[in-house]
mmCIF file of C-alpha atoms in Angstrom:
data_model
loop_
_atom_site.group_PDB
_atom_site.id
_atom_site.type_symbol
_atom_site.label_atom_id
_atom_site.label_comp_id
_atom_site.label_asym_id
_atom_site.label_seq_id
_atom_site.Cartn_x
_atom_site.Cartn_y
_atom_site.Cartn_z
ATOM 1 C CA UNK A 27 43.041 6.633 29.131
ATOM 2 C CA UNK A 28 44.384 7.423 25.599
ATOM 3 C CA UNK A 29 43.669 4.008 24.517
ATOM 4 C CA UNK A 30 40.151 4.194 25.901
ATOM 5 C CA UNK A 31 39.952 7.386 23.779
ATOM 6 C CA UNK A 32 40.987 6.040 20.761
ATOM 7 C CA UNK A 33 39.122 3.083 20.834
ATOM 8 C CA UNK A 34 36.095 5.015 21.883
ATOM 9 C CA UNK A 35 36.892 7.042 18.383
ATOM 10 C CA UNK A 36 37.332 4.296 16.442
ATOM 11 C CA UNK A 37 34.085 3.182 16.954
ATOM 12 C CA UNK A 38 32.257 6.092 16.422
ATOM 13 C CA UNK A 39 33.936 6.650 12.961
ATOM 14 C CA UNK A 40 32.958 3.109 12.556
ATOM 15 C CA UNK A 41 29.627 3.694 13.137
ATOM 16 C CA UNK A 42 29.298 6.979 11.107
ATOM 17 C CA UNK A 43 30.953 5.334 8.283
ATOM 18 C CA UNK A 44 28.044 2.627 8.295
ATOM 19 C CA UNK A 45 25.720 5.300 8.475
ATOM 20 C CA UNK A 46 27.255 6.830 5.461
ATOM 21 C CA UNK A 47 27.453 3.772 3.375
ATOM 22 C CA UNK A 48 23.809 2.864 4.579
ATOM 23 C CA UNK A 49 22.344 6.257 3.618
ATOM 24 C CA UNK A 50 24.483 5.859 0.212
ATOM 25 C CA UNK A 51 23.202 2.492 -0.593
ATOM 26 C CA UNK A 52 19.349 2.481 0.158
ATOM 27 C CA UNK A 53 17.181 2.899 -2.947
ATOM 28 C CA UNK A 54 15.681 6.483 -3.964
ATOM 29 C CA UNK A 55 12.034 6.497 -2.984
ATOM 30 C CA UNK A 56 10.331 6.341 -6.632
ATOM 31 C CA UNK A 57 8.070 9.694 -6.074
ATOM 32 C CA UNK A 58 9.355 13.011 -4.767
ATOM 33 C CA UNK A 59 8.706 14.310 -1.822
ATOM 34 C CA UNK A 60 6.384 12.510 0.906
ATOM 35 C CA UNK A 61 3.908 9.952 -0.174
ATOM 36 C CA UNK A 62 2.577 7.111 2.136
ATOM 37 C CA UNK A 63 0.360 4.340 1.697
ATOM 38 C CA UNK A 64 1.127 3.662 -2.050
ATOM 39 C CA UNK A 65 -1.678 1.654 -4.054
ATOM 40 C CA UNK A 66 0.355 0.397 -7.146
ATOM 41 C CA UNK A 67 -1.685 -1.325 -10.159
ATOM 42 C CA UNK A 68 -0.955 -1.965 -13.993
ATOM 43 C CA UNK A 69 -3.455 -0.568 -16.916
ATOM 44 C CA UNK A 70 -2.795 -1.231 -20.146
ATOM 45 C CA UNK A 71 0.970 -0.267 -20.929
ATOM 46 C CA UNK A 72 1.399 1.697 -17.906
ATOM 47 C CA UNK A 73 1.958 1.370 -14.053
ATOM 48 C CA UNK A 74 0.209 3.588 -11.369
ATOM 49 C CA UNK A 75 0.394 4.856 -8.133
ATOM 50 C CA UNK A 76 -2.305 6.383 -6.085
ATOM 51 C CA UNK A 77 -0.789 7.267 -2.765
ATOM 52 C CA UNK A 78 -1.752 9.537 0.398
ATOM 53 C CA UNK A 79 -0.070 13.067 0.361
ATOM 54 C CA UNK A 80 1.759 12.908 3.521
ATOM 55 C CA UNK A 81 4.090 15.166 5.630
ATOM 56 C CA UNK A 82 1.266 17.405 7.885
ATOM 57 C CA UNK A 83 1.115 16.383 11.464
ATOM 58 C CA UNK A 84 -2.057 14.261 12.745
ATOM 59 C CA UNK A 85 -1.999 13.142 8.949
ATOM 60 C CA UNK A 86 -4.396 15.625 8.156
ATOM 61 C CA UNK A 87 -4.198 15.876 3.966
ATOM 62 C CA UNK A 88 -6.697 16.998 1.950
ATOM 63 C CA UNK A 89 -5.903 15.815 -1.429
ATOM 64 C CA UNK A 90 -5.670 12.614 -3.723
ATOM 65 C CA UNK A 91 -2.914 12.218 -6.487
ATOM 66 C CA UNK A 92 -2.066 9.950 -9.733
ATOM 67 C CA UNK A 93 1.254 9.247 -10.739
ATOM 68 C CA UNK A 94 2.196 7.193 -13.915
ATOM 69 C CA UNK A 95 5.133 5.028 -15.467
ATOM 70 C CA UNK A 96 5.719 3.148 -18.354
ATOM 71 C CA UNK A 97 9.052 1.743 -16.603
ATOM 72 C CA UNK A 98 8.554 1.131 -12.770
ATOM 73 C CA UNK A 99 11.526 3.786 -12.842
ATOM 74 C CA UNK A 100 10.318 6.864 -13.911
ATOM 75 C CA UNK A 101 7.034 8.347 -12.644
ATOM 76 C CA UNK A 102 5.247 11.524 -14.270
ATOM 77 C CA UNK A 103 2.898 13.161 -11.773
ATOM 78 C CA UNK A 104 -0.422 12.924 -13.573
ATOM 79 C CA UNK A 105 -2.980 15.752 -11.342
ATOM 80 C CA UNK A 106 -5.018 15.658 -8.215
ATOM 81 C CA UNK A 107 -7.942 13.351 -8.748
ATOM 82 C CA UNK A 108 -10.337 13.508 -6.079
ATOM 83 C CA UNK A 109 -9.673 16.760 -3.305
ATOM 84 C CA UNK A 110 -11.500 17.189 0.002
ATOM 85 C CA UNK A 111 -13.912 19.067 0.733
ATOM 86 C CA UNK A 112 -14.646 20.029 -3.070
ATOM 87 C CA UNK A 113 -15.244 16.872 -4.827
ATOM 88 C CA UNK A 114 -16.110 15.058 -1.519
ATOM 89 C CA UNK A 115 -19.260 16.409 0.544
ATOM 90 C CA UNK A 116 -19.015 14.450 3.705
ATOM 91 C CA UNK A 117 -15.582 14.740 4.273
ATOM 92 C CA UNK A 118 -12.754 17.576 5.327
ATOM 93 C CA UNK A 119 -9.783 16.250 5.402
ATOM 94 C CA UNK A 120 -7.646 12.701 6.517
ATOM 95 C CA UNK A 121 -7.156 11.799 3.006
ATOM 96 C CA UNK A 122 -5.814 8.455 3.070
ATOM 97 C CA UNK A 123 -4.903 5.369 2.162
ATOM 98 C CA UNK A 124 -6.389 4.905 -1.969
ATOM 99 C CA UNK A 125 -7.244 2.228 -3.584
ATOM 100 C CA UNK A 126 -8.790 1.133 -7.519
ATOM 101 C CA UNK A 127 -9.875 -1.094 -9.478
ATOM 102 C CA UNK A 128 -10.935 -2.128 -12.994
ATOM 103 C CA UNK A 129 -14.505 -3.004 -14.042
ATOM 104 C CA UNK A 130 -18.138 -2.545 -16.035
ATOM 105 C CA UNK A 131 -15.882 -0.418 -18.471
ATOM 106 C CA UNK A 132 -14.881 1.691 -15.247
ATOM 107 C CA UNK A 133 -12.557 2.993 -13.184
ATOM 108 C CA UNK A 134 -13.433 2.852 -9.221
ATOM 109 C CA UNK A 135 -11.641 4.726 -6.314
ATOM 110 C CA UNK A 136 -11.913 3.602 -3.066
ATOM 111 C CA UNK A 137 -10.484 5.918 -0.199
ATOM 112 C CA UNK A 138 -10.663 6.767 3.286
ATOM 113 C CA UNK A 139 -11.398 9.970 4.232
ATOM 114 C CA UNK A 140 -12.553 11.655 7.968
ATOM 115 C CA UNK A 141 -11.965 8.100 8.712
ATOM 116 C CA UNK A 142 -14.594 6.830 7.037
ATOM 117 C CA UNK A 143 -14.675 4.785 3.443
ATOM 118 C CA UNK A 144 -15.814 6.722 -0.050
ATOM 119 C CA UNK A 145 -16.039 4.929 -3.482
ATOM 120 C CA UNK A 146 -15.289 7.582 -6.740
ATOM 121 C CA UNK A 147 -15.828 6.525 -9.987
ATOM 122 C CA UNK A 148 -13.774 7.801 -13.909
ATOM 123 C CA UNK A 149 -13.653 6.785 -17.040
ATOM 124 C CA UNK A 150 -10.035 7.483 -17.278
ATOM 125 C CA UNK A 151 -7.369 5.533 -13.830
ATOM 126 C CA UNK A 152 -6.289 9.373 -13.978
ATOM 127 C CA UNK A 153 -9.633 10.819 -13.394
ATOM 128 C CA UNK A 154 -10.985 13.093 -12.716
ATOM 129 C CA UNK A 155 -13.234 10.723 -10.568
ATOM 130 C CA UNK A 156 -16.691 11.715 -8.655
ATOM 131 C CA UNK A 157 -18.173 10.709 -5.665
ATOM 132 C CA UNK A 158 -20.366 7.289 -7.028
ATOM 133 C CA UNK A 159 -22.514 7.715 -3.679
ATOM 134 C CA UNK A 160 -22.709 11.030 -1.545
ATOM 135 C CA UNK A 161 -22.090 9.234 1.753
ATOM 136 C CA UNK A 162 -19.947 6.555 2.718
ATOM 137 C CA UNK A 163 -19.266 3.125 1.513
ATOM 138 C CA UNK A 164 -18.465 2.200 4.918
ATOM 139 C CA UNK A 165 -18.901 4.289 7.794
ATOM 140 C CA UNK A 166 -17.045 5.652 10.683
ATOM 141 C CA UNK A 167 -18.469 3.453 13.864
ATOM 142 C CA UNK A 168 -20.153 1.031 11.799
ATOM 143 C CA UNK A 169 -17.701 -1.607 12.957
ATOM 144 C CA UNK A 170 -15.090 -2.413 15.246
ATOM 145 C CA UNK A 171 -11.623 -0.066 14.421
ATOM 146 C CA UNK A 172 -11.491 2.836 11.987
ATOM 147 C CA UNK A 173 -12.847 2.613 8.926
ATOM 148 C CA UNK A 174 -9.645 3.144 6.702
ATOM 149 C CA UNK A 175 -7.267 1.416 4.338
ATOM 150 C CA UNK A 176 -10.136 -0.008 1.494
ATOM 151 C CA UNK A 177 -8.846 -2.746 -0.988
ATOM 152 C CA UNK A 178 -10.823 -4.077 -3.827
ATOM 153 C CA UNK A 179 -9.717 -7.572 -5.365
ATOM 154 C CA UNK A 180 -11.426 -9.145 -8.492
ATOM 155 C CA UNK A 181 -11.292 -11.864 -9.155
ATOM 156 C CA UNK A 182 -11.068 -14.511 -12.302
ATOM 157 C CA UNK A 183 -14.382 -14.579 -12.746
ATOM 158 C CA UNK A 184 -15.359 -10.888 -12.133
ATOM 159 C CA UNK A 185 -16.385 -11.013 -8.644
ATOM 160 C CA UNK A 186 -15.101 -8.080 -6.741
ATOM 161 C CA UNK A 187 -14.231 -8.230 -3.243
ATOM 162 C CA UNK A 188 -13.823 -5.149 -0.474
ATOM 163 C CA UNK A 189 -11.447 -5.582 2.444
ATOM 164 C CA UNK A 190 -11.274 -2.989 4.726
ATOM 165 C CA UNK A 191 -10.154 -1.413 8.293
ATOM 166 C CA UNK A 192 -7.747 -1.066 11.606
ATOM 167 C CA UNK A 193 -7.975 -3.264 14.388
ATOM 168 C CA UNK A 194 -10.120 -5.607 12.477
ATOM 169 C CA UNK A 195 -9.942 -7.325 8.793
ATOM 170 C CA UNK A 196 -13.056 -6.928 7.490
ATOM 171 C CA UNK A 197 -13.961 -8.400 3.974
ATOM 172 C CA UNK A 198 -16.964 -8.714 1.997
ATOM 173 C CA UNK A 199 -18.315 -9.313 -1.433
ATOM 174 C CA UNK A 200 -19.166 -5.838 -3.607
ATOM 175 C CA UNK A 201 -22.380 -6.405 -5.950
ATOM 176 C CA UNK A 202 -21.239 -6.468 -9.237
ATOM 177 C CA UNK A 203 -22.056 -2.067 -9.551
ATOM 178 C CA UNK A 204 -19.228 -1.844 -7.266
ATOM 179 C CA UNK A 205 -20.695 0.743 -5.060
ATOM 180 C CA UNK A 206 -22.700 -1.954 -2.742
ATOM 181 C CA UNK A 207 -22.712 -4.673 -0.470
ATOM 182 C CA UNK A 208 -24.758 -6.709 1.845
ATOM 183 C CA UNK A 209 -23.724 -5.502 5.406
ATOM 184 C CA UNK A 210 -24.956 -8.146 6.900
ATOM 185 C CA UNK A 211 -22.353 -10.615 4.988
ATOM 186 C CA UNK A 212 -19.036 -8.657 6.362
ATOM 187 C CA UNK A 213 -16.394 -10.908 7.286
ATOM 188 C CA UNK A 214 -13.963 -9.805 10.648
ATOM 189 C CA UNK A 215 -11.427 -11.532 11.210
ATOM 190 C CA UNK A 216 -7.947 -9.832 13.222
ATOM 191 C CA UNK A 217 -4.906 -12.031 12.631
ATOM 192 C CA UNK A 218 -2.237 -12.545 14.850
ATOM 193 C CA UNK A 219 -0.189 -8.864 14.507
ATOM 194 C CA UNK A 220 -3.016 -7.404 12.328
ATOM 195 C CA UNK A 221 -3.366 -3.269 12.091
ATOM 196 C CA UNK A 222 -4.285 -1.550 8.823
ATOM 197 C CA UNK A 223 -3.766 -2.008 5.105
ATOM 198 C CA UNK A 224 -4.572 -5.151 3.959
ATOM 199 C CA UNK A 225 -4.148 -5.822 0.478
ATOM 200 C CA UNK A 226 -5.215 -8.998 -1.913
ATOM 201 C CA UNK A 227 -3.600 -11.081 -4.522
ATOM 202 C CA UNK A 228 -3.749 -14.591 -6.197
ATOM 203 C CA UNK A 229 -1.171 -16.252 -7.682
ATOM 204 C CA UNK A 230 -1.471 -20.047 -8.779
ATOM 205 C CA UNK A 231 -5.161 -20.497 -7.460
ATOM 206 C CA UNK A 232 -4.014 -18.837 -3.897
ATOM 207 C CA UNK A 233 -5.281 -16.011 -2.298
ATOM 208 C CA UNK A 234 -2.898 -14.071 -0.448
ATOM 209 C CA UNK A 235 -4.208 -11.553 2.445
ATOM 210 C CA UNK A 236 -1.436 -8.780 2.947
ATOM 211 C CA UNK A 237 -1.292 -6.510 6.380
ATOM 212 C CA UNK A 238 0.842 -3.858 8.141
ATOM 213 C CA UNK A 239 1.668 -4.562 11.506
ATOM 214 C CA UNK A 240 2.591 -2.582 14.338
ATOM 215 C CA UNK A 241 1.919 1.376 14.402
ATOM 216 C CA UNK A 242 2.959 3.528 11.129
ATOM 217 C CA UNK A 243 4.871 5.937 13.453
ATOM 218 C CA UNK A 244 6.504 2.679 14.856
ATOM 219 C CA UNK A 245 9.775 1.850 13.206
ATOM 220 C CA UNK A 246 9.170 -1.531 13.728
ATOM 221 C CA UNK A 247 6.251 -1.102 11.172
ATOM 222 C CA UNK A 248 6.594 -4.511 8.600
ATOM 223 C CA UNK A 249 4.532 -6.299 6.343
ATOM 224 C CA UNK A 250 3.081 -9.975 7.105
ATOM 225 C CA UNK A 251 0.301 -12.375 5.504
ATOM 226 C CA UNK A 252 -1.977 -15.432 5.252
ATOM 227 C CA UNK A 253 -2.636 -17.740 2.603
ATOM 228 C CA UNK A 254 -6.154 -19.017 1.375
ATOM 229 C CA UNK A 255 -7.630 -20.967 -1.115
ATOM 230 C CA UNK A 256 -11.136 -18.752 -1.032
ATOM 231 C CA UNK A 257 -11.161 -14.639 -1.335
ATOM 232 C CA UNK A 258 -12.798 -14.752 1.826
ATOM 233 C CA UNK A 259 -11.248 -17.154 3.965
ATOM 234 C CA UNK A 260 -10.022 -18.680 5.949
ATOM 235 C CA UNK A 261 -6.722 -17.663 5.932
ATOM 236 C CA UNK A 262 -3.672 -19.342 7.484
ATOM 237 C CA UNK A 263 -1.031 -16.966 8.245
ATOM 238 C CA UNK A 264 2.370 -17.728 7.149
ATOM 239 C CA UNK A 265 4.816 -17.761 10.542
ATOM 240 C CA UNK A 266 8.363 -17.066 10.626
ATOM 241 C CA UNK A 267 9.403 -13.790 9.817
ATOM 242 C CA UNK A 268 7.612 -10.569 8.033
ATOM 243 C CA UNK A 269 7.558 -10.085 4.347
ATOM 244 C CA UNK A 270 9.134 -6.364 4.253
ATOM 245 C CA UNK A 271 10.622 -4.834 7.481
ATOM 246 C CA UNK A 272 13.013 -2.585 7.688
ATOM 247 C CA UNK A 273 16.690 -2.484 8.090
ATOM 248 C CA UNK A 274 19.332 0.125 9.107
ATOM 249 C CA UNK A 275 18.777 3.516 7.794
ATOM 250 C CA UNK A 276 15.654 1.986 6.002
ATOM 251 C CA UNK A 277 12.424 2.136 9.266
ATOM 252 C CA UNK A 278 9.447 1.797 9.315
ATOM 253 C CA UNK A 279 9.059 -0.280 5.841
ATOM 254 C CA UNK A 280 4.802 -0.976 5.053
ATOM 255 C CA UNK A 281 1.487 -0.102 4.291
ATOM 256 C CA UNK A 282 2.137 -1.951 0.713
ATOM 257 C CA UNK A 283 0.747 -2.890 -2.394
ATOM 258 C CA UNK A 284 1.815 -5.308 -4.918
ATOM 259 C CA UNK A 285 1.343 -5.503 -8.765
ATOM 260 C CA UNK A 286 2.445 -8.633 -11.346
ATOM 261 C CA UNK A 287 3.942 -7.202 -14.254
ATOM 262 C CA UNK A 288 0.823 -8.297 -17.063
ATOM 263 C CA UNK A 289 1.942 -11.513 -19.061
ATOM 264 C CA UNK A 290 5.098 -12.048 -16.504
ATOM 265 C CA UNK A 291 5.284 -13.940 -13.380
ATOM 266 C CA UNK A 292 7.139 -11.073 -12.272
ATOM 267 C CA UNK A 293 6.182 -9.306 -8.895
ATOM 268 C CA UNK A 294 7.118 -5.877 -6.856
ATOM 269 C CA UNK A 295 6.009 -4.655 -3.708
ATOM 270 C CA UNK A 296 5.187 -0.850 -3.291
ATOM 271 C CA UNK A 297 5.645 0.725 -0.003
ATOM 272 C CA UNK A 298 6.607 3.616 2.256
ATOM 273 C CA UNK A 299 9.318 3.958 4.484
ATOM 274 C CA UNK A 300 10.399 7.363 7.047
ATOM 275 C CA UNK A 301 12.361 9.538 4.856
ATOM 276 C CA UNK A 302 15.412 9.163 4.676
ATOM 277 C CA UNK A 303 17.497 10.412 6.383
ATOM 278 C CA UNK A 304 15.519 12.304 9.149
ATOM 279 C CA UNK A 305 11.237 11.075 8.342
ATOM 280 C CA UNK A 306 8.884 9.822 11.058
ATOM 281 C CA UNK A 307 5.622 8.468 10.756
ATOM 282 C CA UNK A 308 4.566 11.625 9.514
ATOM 283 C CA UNK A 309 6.812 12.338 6.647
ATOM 284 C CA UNK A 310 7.135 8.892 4.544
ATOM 285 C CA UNK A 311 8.551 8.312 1.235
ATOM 286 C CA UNK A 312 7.445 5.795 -1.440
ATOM 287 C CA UNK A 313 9.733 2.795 -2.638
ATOM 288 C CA UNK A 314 9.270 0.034 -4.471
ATOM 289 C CA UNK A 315 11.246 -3.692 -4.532
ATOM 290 C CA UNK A 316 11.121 -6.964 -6.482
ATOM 291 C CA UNK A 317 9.090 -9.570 -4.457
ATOM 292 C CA UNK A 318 9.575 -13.388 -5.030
ATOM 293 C CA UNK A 319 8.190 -16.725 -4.124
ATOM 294 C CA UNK A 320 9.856 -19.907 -3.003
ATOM 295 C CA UNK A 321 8.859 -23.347 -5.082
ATOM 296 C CA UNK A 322 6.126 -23.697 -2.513
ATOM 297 C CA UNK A 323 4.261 -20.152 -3.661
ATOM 298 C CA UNK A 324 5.993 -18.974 -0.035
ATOM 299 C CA UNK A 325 6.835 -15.400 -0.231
ATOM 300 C CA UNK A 326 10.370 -14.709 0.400
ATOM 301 C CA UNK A 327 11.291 -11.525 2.551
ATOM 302 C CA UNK A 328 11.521 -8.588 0.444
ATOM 303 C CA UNK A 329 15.237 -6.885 0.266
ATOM 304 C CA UNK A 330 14.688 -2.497 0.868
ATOM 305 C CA UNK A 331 18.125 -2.038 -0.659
ATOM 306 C CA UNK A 332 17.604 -3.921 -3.769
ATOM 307 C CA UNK A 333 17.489 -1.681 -6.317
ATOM 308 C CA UNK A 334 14.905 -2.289 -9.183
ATOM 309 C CA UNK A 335 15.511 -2.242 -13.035
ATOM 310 C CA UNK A 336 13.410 -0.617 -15.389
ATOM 311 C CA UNK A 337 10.391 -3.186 -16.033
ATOM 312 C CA UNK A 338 8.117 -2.597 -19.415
ATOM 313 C CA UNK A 339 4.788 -4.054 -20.065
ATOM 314 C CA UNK A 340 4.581 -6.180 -23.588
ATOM 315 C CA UNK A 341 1.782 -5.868 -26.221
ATOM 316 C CA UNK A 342 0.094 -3.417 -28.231
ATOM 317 C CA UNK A 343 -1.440 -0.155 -26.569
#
């Protein structure tokens, strides 16, 4: 019986003392407090973050934020840029899941809000940014899902493309003001494990088409993706493991974005994770980790307790 005891203690300490070590070793999150759904993007010299204000039950935030970094390290907090109902007419609250991108001179914000899809637009990626339409971009039962989790890719040659939704992948092409499509174009496709958040890169003349899978409250919550050789499809999803999952103390690991550090081929992966030590799918904390490809353009899954180095972008201001 004492044996059994001891042994029984043993591995409890053991156990703890992974815990411990786990805790110890996983990376800071990059922003304080709870922030989900990080958009990360590169203007000029600096790097920036638009994510959702988490950490109210039901997800029910009100408010958009910028933060800033010349380093990948060390983020200022630069001000709320868009807030519900104020700026926003048509909405209340559900605040989530930004997006932005670069063109015509312009600055445009895409985000989801009362689950439907808005489009804001600034001189300035800190804002402040206005409401480009009065109503929605995309609207809540227009499609299949929720309408949530907006993406904007542009390409080489301008073109700007709008990928959207939960349940369904929807994509389409934006007219070159940004703040229109043809409806009647929309792309839905739902690959094998697709949720929410896609996101959009190209590297080497191939499109990449990011996802989250499982539920954000779900620890299991990981990143996958397809491959393409058109914006739009069709897309071949890589098979074998997910991107980003996560590992230990380290759950529910998605809901990314990636950025290529301008004039580098040098790639991180933002994401959120539950806080750590004690988060849920309600209280999520942003991290970010180096992301690499194999000699085939493959991308190789993304280490959470790799701890990043302070990255700076080259050139003039």
């Amino acid at each position: 019986m004492k044996k059994t005891l001891l042994i029984l203690i043993n591995v409890l300490f053991t156990l703890n003392s992974f815990s411990q070590s786990d805790t110890l070793n996983a990376p800071k999150a990059v922003l304080p407090n709870v922030y989900a759904d990080p958009h990360i993007t590169a203007f000029g010299k600096k790097f920036y973050i638009y994510p959702t204000t988490d950490g109210s039950e039901g997800w029910k935030s009100t408010s958009f934020t910028c933060w800033s970094s010349k380093d990948l390290v060390k983020w200022q907090y630069e001000n709320v840029i868009l807030d519900l109902p104020k700026d926003i007419s048509w909405a209340k609250e559900r605040a989530w899941a930004p997006a932005i991108a670069f063109k015509n001179g312009k600055y445009y914000y895409y985000f989801s809000a009362d689950t439907n899809i808005g489009v804001a637009v600034s001189d300035k990626p800190t804002g402040p940014f206005k409401d480009a339409l009065g109503v929605p971009l995309a609207k809540k039962g227009m499609l299949k899902g929720q309408m949530i989790d907006p993406m904007v890719f542009v390409d080489d040659d301008g073109s700007a493309y709008l990928y959207f939704g939960q349940g369904n992948c929807n994509m389409v092409k934006l007219n070159d003001d940004m703040i229109s499509y043809d409806a009647s174009k929309i792309i839905s496709i739902k690959p094998k494990g697709y949720n929410e958040g896609s996101f959009v890169f190209k590297r080497n003349g191939k499109y990449y088409l990011m996802w989250s899978e499982f539920d954000t409250r779900d620890p299991r919550y990981s990143v996958a993706y397809a491959t393409s050789d058109s914006p739009l499809g069709p897309f071949t999803k890589a098979e074998g493991y997910p991107v980003l999952k996560g590992k230990g103390i380290v759950k529910g690991a998605g809901h990314h974005s990636v950025v290529k550090v301008p004039g580098k081929d040098e790639w991180y992966i933002a994401y959120h994770r539950f806080k750590i030590p004690d988060g849920n799918g309600y209280n999520r904390e942003t991290c970010i980790s180096p992301m690499r490809f194999d000699n085939e353009g493959n991308i190789l899954p993304v280490d959470v307790f790799e701890k990043i180095e302070a990255v700076k972008i080259q050139g003039k201001d």
